Each structure stands twice: as structure tokens, then as C-alpha cells.
Amino acid sequence: MRILILGCGWVAESFAMEMKHQGHEVWASTTQYEKYHRLKTDGVFSFIADFDNSDTLPDVALPSQFDFVLNSIPASQKNSISALEIRFSNISRFLENIQWTKQLFLSSIGIYPGKDAVYDELNTAGIEFSEKLLLAEQLMLQVPRTYVYRLGGLFGKNRIFARYFANRICTTGEQRANFVHLDDVVRLIALATVRDLNYHVYNVVAPMHPKKREVILASAQKYGFDLPAKFEKGDSFQKIVSGSLLQKELDYHYIWPEPLEF
């Protein structure tokens, strides 16, 4: 299998290494020269590409045919609407120059508002989606054979929830955790390379949703981080994002179903 990765960030690099390990041919873009050289050393055909330039597309000699495209170029909240339109329009134009079978775009459950609700992919009436994340998804879904994974809060390797609250005040402890482990994300992306998908948008979230306070305490104990200086009452909306649609469709059993064990 020949795989093209656009935007080889934290998740995509782990996926690239897994695919290389399985014997597949992997091409990957990055904006960082340090990562470009590291990927090359690891056997990935890496290239520098910046899709934010409004005038020119990256000039790269690529194979004409790919089996799978993983697009993990983000729609950041710090970008303006016009900048995001340029970014994702350039990606669309870039893809017009090659042949590919399926594209998977990585989005975020940050697209759902912070409210008391259970969110799934099929009941979207009246939801106030994040304007910027929705724009990116819509622009990518206009590209043929494209699917979207909305990823939950990402943890694994050196990303440990308690690390971010050690000796600090936590005001989000009563909120529900909508998290997912890197191991499961990589496996679910790999499944998308070989399995047909019935819908175009999926939430990728572990099935258990403990309170964030419980996850902080559990991960602090497991990994030896200091506890928060204190927990203060903050915005305690009960937002739950369900990942059951993809889980059921692929008959997938999570490696890490419980964020308390991340």
C-alpha cells in the first residue's frame, strides 16, 4: 500500500511509523526541517510543504497514485476564516494533481459546543458547531472519497493528563472526559485504510467518560506527577461525545476504553 500523509504531526507520525513497520510505502509532508530529516532517517519519503501560501502550491515530485491519504493538517482556532479557506483550498488543489482511493481528514470534537448534551454524528439539528472547524470539514468533504474522524482529547506516550495540572488550580474537574488514546487512534486510522465506511463523519472517543478530576488523580498516581494545588468550581457542563457509531460499524474493541487507565 502507498500512503500519503499531509501534515505529519504527533498522531500522523505514529501512524506513519506503524505503516512503515507493516511494510507499506509512506510519503509525508511537514513544515519543519528537523522533522523532514527525522522522517527521512526513519524510511519515510518526507517533503516540505506549506499550504498557507495563497499564491503557490508545494512543488513536489510525488508518485501519481496513492491508496490512502491521511490529512492531519489542522484547522486551528488561532487562524482566521480567510486563512483557513486558503489553507484547505490549497490542499484540495494539491490533491487534484494525484490519484488516490480514499482520504481521511482528522478533525476534533472541539467542533461541538461546551453544553449539557450527548453529541453523536447523526443528530446534528440545532447544534452550534465551531465555525472554523466546521469550515475545514466542509471544504474537505467537498473532495471526493473523503471521510472525517473527529478525535477526542488525545493522550498516550508522553501526553499524560495529570502533567498539565501539577501544582496548578483546576477548574474543569467536574466536566466529563471525552478522551482517546493514541494507540486506538492509530489502529482506527489503519482500519480506515482497508475497511469501507458507511458514513462520512465519525467521532473517535473512548467509550468511558469519567470526570476529569478522576482522570487527573488516577494519572498523577500512576505516573508520579504532583496533584493540582486545588480543585475550584468552574464551568461544569456535562458534555459527552459518543464514539459508538464507528465502534459498532467496525466491531472495534478499544485497547484503552477507560481514560482512568491511560
mmCIF file of C-alpha atoms in Angstrom:
data_model
loop_
_atom_site.group_PDB
_atom_site.id
_atom_site.type_symbol
_atom_site.label_atom_id
_atom_site.label_comp_id
_atom_site.label_asym_id
_atom_site.label_seq_id
_atom_site.Cartn_x
_atom_site.Cartn_y
_atom_site.Cartn_z
ATOM 1 C CA MET A 1 0.000 0.000 0.000
ATOM 2 C CA ARG A 2 1.207 3.530 -0.803
ATOM 3 C CA ILE A 3 0.164 6.146 1.764
ATOM 4 C CA LEU A 4 0.363 9.939 1.626
ATOM 5 C CA ILE A 5 0.292 11.930 4.872
ATOM 6 C CA LEU A 6 -0.368 15.667 4.730
ATOM 7 C CA GLY A 7 0.793 17.356 7.932
ATOM 8 C CA CYS A 8 2.841 14.806 9.843
ATOM 9 C CA GLY A 9 2.070 15.830 13.428
ATOM 10 C CA TRP A 10 2.012 13.788 16.620
ATOM 11 C CA VAL A 11 -0.744 11.369 15.591
ATOM 12 C CA ALA A 12 0.265 11.142 11.939
ATOM 13 C CA GLU A 13 3.906 10.380 12.745
ATOM 14 C CA SER A 14 2.854 7.469 14.957
ATOM 15 C CA PHE A 15 0.616 6.229 12.135
ATOM 16 C CA ALA A 16 3.490 6.622 9.647
ATOM 17 C CA MET A 17 5.794 4.502 11.797
ATOM 18 C CA GLU A 18 3.128 1.821 12.202
ATOM 19 C CA MET A 19 2.540 1.653 8.447
ATOM 20 C CA LYS A 20 6.287 1.522 7.770
ATOM 21 C CA HIS A 21 6.559 -1.309 10.300
ATOM 22 C CA GLN A 22 3.862 -3.186 8.358
ATOM 23 C CA GLY A 23 5.868 -2.793 5.155
ATOM 24 C CA HIS A 24 3.882 -0.046 3.424
ATOM 25 C CA GLU A 25 5.349 2.839 1.429
ATOM 26 C CA VAL A 26 4.776 6.132 3.251
ATOM 27 C CA TRP A 27 5.132 9.696 1.980
ATOM 28 C CA ALA A 28 4.657 12.589 4.414
ATOM 29 C CA SER A 29 4.657 16.376 4.347
ATOM 30 C CA THR A 30 5.904 18.625 7.125
ATOM 31 C CA THR A 31 6.690 22.305 7.534
ATOM 32 C CA GLN A 32 9.658 21.576 9.829
ATOM 33 C CA TYR A 33 13.137 20.805 8.507
ATOM 34 C CA GLU A 34 14.047 18.925 11.689
ATOM 35 C CA LYS A 35 11.076 16.586 11.220
ATOM 36 C CA TYR A 36 11.776 16.316 7.472
ATOM 37 C CA HIS A 37 15.218 14.887 8.222
ATOM 38 C CA ARG A 38 13.954 12.670 11.060
ATOM 39 C CA LEU A 39 11.255 11.133 8.882
ATOM 40 C CA LYS A 40 13.759 10.501 6.087
ATOM 41 C CA THR A 41 16.050 8.751 8.564
ATOM 42 C CA ASP A 42 13.096 6.552 9.590
ATOM 43 C CA GLY A 43 12.464 5.498 5.991
ATOM 44 C CA VAL A 44 9.564 7.830 5.208
ATOM 45 C CA PHE A 45 9.618 9.751 1.911
ATOM 46 C CA SER A 46 9.285 13.176 3.509
ATOM 47 C CA PHE A 47 8.926 16.573 1.856
ATOM 48 C CA ILE A 48 8.448 20.184 2.921
ATOM 49 C CA ALA A 49 5.022 21.632 2.140
ATOM 50 C CA ASP A 50 3.282 24.786 3.345
ATOM 51 C CA PHE A 51 -0.338 25.042 2.248
ATOM 52 C CA ASP A 52 -0.832 28.530 3.703
ATOM 53 C CA ASN A 53 0.792 30.352 0.782
ATOM 54 C CA SER A 54 -2.035 31.855 -1.269
ATOM 55 C CA ASP A 55 -0.031 32.009 -4.497
ATOM 56 C CA THR A 56 1.782 28.730 -4.942
ATOM 57 C CA LEU A 57 1.278 25.062 -4.177
ATOM 58 C CA PRO A 58 4.170 22.956 -2.882
ATOM 59 C CA ASP A 59 6.338 21.899 -5.829
ATOM 60 C CA VAL A 60 6.923 18.246 -5.066
ATOM 61 C CA ALA A 61 7.579 15.290 -7.347
ATOM 62 C CA LEU A 62 5.183 12.674 -5.987
ATOM 63 C CA PRO A 63 4.038 9.317 -7.317
ATOM 64 C CA SER A 64 0.882 9.717 -9.367
ATOM 65 C CA GLN A 65 -1.147 7.135 -7.430
ATOM 66 C CA PHE A 66 -1.815 6.626 -3.706
ATOM 67 C CA ASP A 67 -4.050 4.115 -1.959
ATOM 68 C CA PHE A 68 -4.758 6.282 1.085
ATOM 69 C CA VAL A 69 -4.361 9.921 2.092
ATOM 70 C CA LEU A 70 -4.248 10.889 5.778
ATOM 71 C CA ASN A 71 -4.864 14.629 6.044
ATOM 72 C CA SER A 72 -3.946 15.816 9.532
ATOM 73 C CA ILE A 73 -3.386 19.485 8.702
ATOM 74 C CA PRO A 74 -5.345 21.226 11.462
ATOM 75 C CA ALA A 75 -7.920 23.979 11.492
ATOM 76 C CA SER A 76 -6.558 25.971 14.399
ATOM 77 C CA GLN A 77 -8.747 28.404 16.311
ATOM 78 C CA LYS A 78 -5.950 30.968 16.048
ATOM 79 C CA ASN A 79 -6.301 31.074 12.261
ATOM 80 C CA SER A 80 -8.722 33.471 10.598
ATOM 81 C CA ILE A 81 -11.576 32.207 8.426
ATOM 82 C CA SER A 82 -9.870 33.598 5.320
ATOM 83 C CA ALA A 83 -6.574 31.903 6.217
ATOM 84 C CA LEU A 84 -8.350 28.573 6.685
ATOM 85 C CA GLU A 85 -10.131 28.981 3.339
ATOM 86 C CA ILE A 86 -6.740 29.454 1.652
ATOM 87 C CA ARG A 87 -5.187 26.515 3.521
ATOM 88 C CA PHE A 88 -7.850 23.965 2.703
ATOM 89 C CA SER A 89 -8.486 25.217 -0.832
ATOM 90 C CA ASN A 90 -4.767 24.744 -1.498
ATOM 91 C CA ILE A 91 -4.958 21.201 -0.132
ATOM 92 C CA SER A 92 -7.882 20.466 -2.460
ATOM 93 C CA ARG A 93 -5.955 21.823 -5.443
ATOM 94 C CA PHE A 94 -2.880 19.824 -4.448
ATOM 95 C CA LEU A 95 -4.921 16.603 -4.355
ATOM 96 C CA GLU A 96 -6.232 17.279 -7.856
ATOM 97 C CA ASN A 97 -2.741 16.552 -9.186
ATOM 98 C CA ILE A 98 -2.607 12.959 -7.928
ATOM 99 C CA GLN A 99 -4.826 9.893 -7.929
ATOM 100 C CA TRP A 100 -5.930 8.385 -4.630
ATOM 101 C CA THR A 101 -8.543 5.947 -3.387
ATOM 102 C CA LYS A 102 -9.599 7.377 -0.015
ATOM 103 C CA GLN A 103 -8.826 10.460 2.086
ATOM 104 C CA LEU A 104 -9.257 10.611 5.862
ATOM 105 C CA PHE A 105 -9.284 14.092 7.397
ATOM 106 C CA LEU A 106 -8.555 14.421 11.122
ATOM 107 C CA SER A 107 -10.807 16.947 12.840
ATOM 108 C CA SER A 108 -11.686 17.425 16.514
ATOM 109 C CA ILE A 109 -14.625 17.000 18.870
ATOM 110 C CA GLY A 110 -13.935 20.647 19.687
ATOM 111 C CA ILE A 111 -16.410 21.205 16.874
ATOM 112 C CA TYR A 112 -19.178 20.504 19.435
ATOM 113 C CA PRO A 113 -20.092 23.257 21.929
ATOM 114 C CA GLY A 114 -19.452 23.043 25.660
ATOM 115 C CA LYS A 115 -23.014 22.314 26.803
ATOM 116 C CA ASP A 116 -25.001 19.724 28.750
ATOM 117 C CA ALA A 117 -25.620 17.262 25.922
ATOM 118 C CA VAL A 118 -24.674 13.942 24.384
ATOM 119 C CA TYR A 119 -23.341 14.509 20.873
ATOM 120 C CA ASP A 120 -23.269 11.981 18.063
ATOM 121 C CA GLU A 121 -22.691 12.284 14.328
ATOM 122 C CA LEU A 122 -26.230 11.618 13.097
ATOM 123 C CA ASN A 123 -28.321 14.030 15.206
ATOM 124 C CA THR A 124 -26.949 17.440 14.289
ATOM 125 C CA ALA A 125 -30.045 19.638 14.140
ATOM 126 C CA GLY A 126 -29.638 22.848 16.135
ATOM 127 C CA ILE A 127 -26.013 22.262 17.174
ATOM 128 C CA GLU A 128 -23.868 25.399 17.249
ATOM 129 C CA PHE A 129 -20.748 23.945 15.680
ATOM 130 C CA SER A 130 -17.373 25.675 15.853
ATOM 131 C CA GLU A 131 -17.330 27.856 12.751
ATOM 132 C CA LYS A 132 -13.677 27.262 11.909
ATOM 133 C CA LEU A 133 -13.640 23.502 12.434
ATOM 134 C CA LEU A 134 -16.889 23.132 10.504
ATOM 135 C CA LEU A 135 -15.480 25.168 7.611
ATOM 136 C CA ALA A 136 -12.427 22.899 7.371
ATOM 137 C CA GLU A 137 -14.568 19.761 7.433
ATOM 138 C CA GLN A 138 -16.945 21.105 4.787
ATOM 139 C CA LEU A 139 -14.106 22.115 2.466
ATOM 140 C CA MET A 140 -12.513 18.688 2.780
ATOM 141 C CA LEU A 141 -15.797 16.810 2.384
ATOM 142 C CA GLN A 142 -16.237 18.526 -0.979
ATOM 143 C CA VAL A 143 -13.238 16.486 -2.102
ATOM 144 C CA PRO A 144 -14.372 13.078 -3.419
ATOM 145 C CA ARG A 145 -13.917 9.929 -1.321
ATOM 146 C CA THR A 146 -13.214 11.878 1.864
ATOM 147 C CA TYR A 147 -14.066 10.829 5.424
ATOM 148 C CA VAL A 148 -13.645 12.683 8.714
ATOM 149 C CA TYR A 149 -12.520 11.440 12.118
ATOM 150 C CA ARG A 150 -13.358 13.892 14.927
ATOM 151 C CA LEU A 151 -10.766 12.987 17.546
ATOM 152 C CA GLY A 152 -11.341 13.286 21.273
ATOM 153 C CA GLY A 153 -8.748 14.670 23.678
ATOM 154 C CA LEU A 154 -5.539 12.868 22.763
ATOM 155 C CA PHE A 155 -3.339 11.077 25.275
ATOM 156 C CA GLY A 156 -0.616 8.442 25.230
ATOM 157 C CA LYS A 157 3.191 8.315 25.178
ATOM 158 C CA ASN A 158 4.317 11.497 26.990
ATOM 159 C CA ARG A 159 0.876 13.119 26.921
ATOM 160 C CA ILE A 160 -0.411 12.448 30.429
ATOM 161 C CA PHE A 161 -3.392 14.410 31.699
ATOM 162 C CA ALA A 162 -2.063 14.980 35.233
ATOM 163 C CA ARG A 163 1.091 16.611 33.839
ATOM 164 C CA TYR A 164 -0.896 19.687 32.792
ATOM 165 C CA PHE A 165 -2.356 20.304 36.272
ATOM 166 C CA ALA A 166 0.563 19.564 38.582
ATOM 167 C CA ASN A 167 0.644 22.271 41.306
ATOM 168 C CA ARG A 168 -1.926 24.309 39.403
ATOM 169 C CA ILE A 169 -5.543 25.221 40.053
ATOM 170 C CA CYS A 170 -8.004 23.019 38.166
ATOM 171 C CA THR A 171 -11.427 24.486 37.370
ATOM 172 C CA THR A 172 -12.595 21.808 34.905
ATOM 173 C CA GLY A 173 -12.561 18.798 37.219
ATOM 174 C CA GLU A 174 -16.326 18.248 37.175
ATOM 175 C CA GLN A 175 -16.507 18.083 33.366
ATOM 176 C CA ARG A 176 -16.671 14.719 31.614
ATOM 177 C CA ALA A 177 -13.610 13.330 29.863
ATOM 178 C CA ASN A 178 -14.056 12.845 26.111
ATOM 179 C CA PHE A 179 -10.616 11.361 25.595
ATOM 180 C CA VAL A 180 -8.983 8.819 23.315
ATOM 181 C CA HIS A 181 -5.623 7.059 23.459
ATOM 182 C CA LEU A 182 -3.082 7.377 20.655
ATOM 183 C CA ASP A 183 -2.895 3.577 20.312
ATOM 184 C CA ASP A 184 -6.596 3.415 19.444
ATOM 185 C CA VAL A 185 -6.430 6.368 17.046
ATOM 186 C CA VAL A 186 -3.573 4.785 15.100
ATOM 187 C CA ARG A 187 -5.407 1.465 14.917
ATOM 188 C CA LEU A 188 -8.684 3.098 13.811
ATOM 189 C CA ILE A 189 -6.883 5.065 11.091
ATOM 190 C CA ALA A 190 -5.222 1.844 9.933
ATOM 191 C CA LEU A 191 -8.630 0.152 9.770
ATOM 192 C CA ALA A 192 -9.889 3.003 7.582
ATOM 193 C CA THR A 193 -7.211 2.124 5.020
ATOM 194 C CA VAL A 194 -8.743 -1.305 4.434
ATOM 195 C CA ARG A 195 -12.386 -1.101 5.520
ATOM 196 C CA ASP A 196 -15.341 0.524 3.770
ATOM 197 C CA LEU A 197 -17.022 3.250 5.832
ATOM 198 C CA ASN A 198 -20.787 3.789 5.670
ATOM 199 C CA TYR A 199 -20.820 7.427 6.798
ATOM 200 C CA HIS A 200 -18.557 10.382 6.128
ATOM 201 C CA VAL A 201 -18.108 11.735 9.672
ATOM 202 C CA TYR A 202 -17.199 9.808 12.820
ATOM 203 C CA ASN A 203 -16.379 10.674 16.430
ATOM 204 C CA VAL A 204 -13.297 8.856 17.751
ATOM 205 C CA VAL A 205 -13.703 8.827 21.542
ATOM 206 C CA ALA A 206 -13.117 6.145 24.176
ATOM 207 C CA PRO A 207 -16.400 4.661 25.447
ATOM 208 C CA MET A 208 -15.955 5.633 29.127
ATOM 209 C CA HIS A 209 -16.449 9.235 30.290
ATOM 210 C CA PRO A 210 -15.256 9.693 33.894
ATOM 211 C CA LYS A 211 -14.937 13.159 35.391
ATOM 212 C CA LYS A 212 -11.702 14.947 34.528
ATOM 213 C CA ARG A 213 -10.906 15.224 38.237
ATOM 214 C CA GLU A 214 -10.867 11.440 38.488
ATOM 215 C CA VAL A 215 -8.561 11.148 35.469
ATOM 216 C CA ILE A 216 -6.136 13.704 36.927
ATOM 217 C CA LEU A 217 -5.963 11.857 40.253
ATOM 218 C CA ALA A 218 -5.546 8.458 38.591
ATOM 219 C CA SER A 219 -2.842 9.552 36.153
ATOM 220 C CA ALA A 220 -0.973 11.511 38.857
ATOM 221 C CA GLN A 221 -0.832 8.372 40.968
ATOM 222 C CA LYS A 222 0.144 6.138 38.026
ATOM 223 C CA TYR A 223 2.923 8.359 36.665
ATOM 224 C CA GLY A 224 4.090 10.170 39.798
ATOM 225 C CA PHE A 225 3.018 13.723 38.999
ATOM 226 C CA ASP A 226 2.153 16.242 41.690
ATOM 227 C CA LEU A 227 -1.534 16.829 42.307
ATOM 228 C CA PRO A 228 -3.206 20.129 41.425
ATOM 229 C CA ALA A 229 -2.754 22.851 44.027
ATOM 230 C CA LYS A 230 -6.526 22.694 44.395
ATOM 231 C CA PHE A 231 -9.744 21.985 42.563
ATOM 232 C CA GLU A 232 -12.018 25.006 42.191
ATOM 233 C CA LYS A 233 -15.591 25.065 40.991
ATOM 234 C CA GLY A 234 -15.700 26.197 37.379
ATOM 235 C CA ASP A 235 -17.837 25.611 34.313
ATOM 236 C CA SER A 236 -19.093 22.095 34.943
ATOM 237 C CA PHE A 237 -21.201 21.456 31.825
ATOM 238 C CA GLN A 238 -21.740 17.744 31.163
ATOM 239 C CA LYS A 239 -20.698 17.368 27.528
ATOM 240 C CA ILE A 240 -20.409 13.779 26.329
ATOM 241 C CA VAL A 241 -19.311 12.900 22.807
ATOM 242 C CA SER A 242 -20.262 9.400 21.713
ATOM 243 C CA GLY A 243 -17.900 7.357 19.567
ATOM 244 C CA SER A 244 -20.225 4.379 19.304
ATOM 245 C CA LEU A 245 -21.061 4.804 15.594
ATOM 246 C CA LEU A 246 -17.569 3.892 14.378
ATOM 247 C CA GLN A 247 -17.055 1.412 17.189
ATOM 248 C CA LYS A 248 -20.152 -0.560 16.196
ATOM 249 C CA GLU A 249 -19.567 -0.281 12.456
ATOM 250 C CA LEU A 250 -16.042 -1.709 12.689
ATOM 251 C CA ASP A 251 -16.875 -4.016 15.624
ATOM 252 C CA TYR A 252 -13.935 -2.342 17.306
ATOM 253 C CA HIS A 253 -12.765 -3.168 20.816
ATOM 254 C CA TYR A 254 -10.796 -0.308 22.340
ATOM 255 C CA ILE A 255 -7.308 -1.067 23.619
ATOM 256 C CA TRP A 256 -7.857 1.730 26.155
ATOM 257 C CA PRO A 257 -11.613 2.088 26.764
ATOM 258 C CA GLU A 258 -11.191 3.769 30.170
ATOM 259 C CA PRO A 259 -9.351 7.131 30.461
ATOM 260 C CA LEU A 260 -8.699 6.360 34.142
ATOM 261 C CA GLU A 261 -6.140 3.824 32.866
ATOM 262 C CA PHE A 262 -4.417 5.964 30.228
#
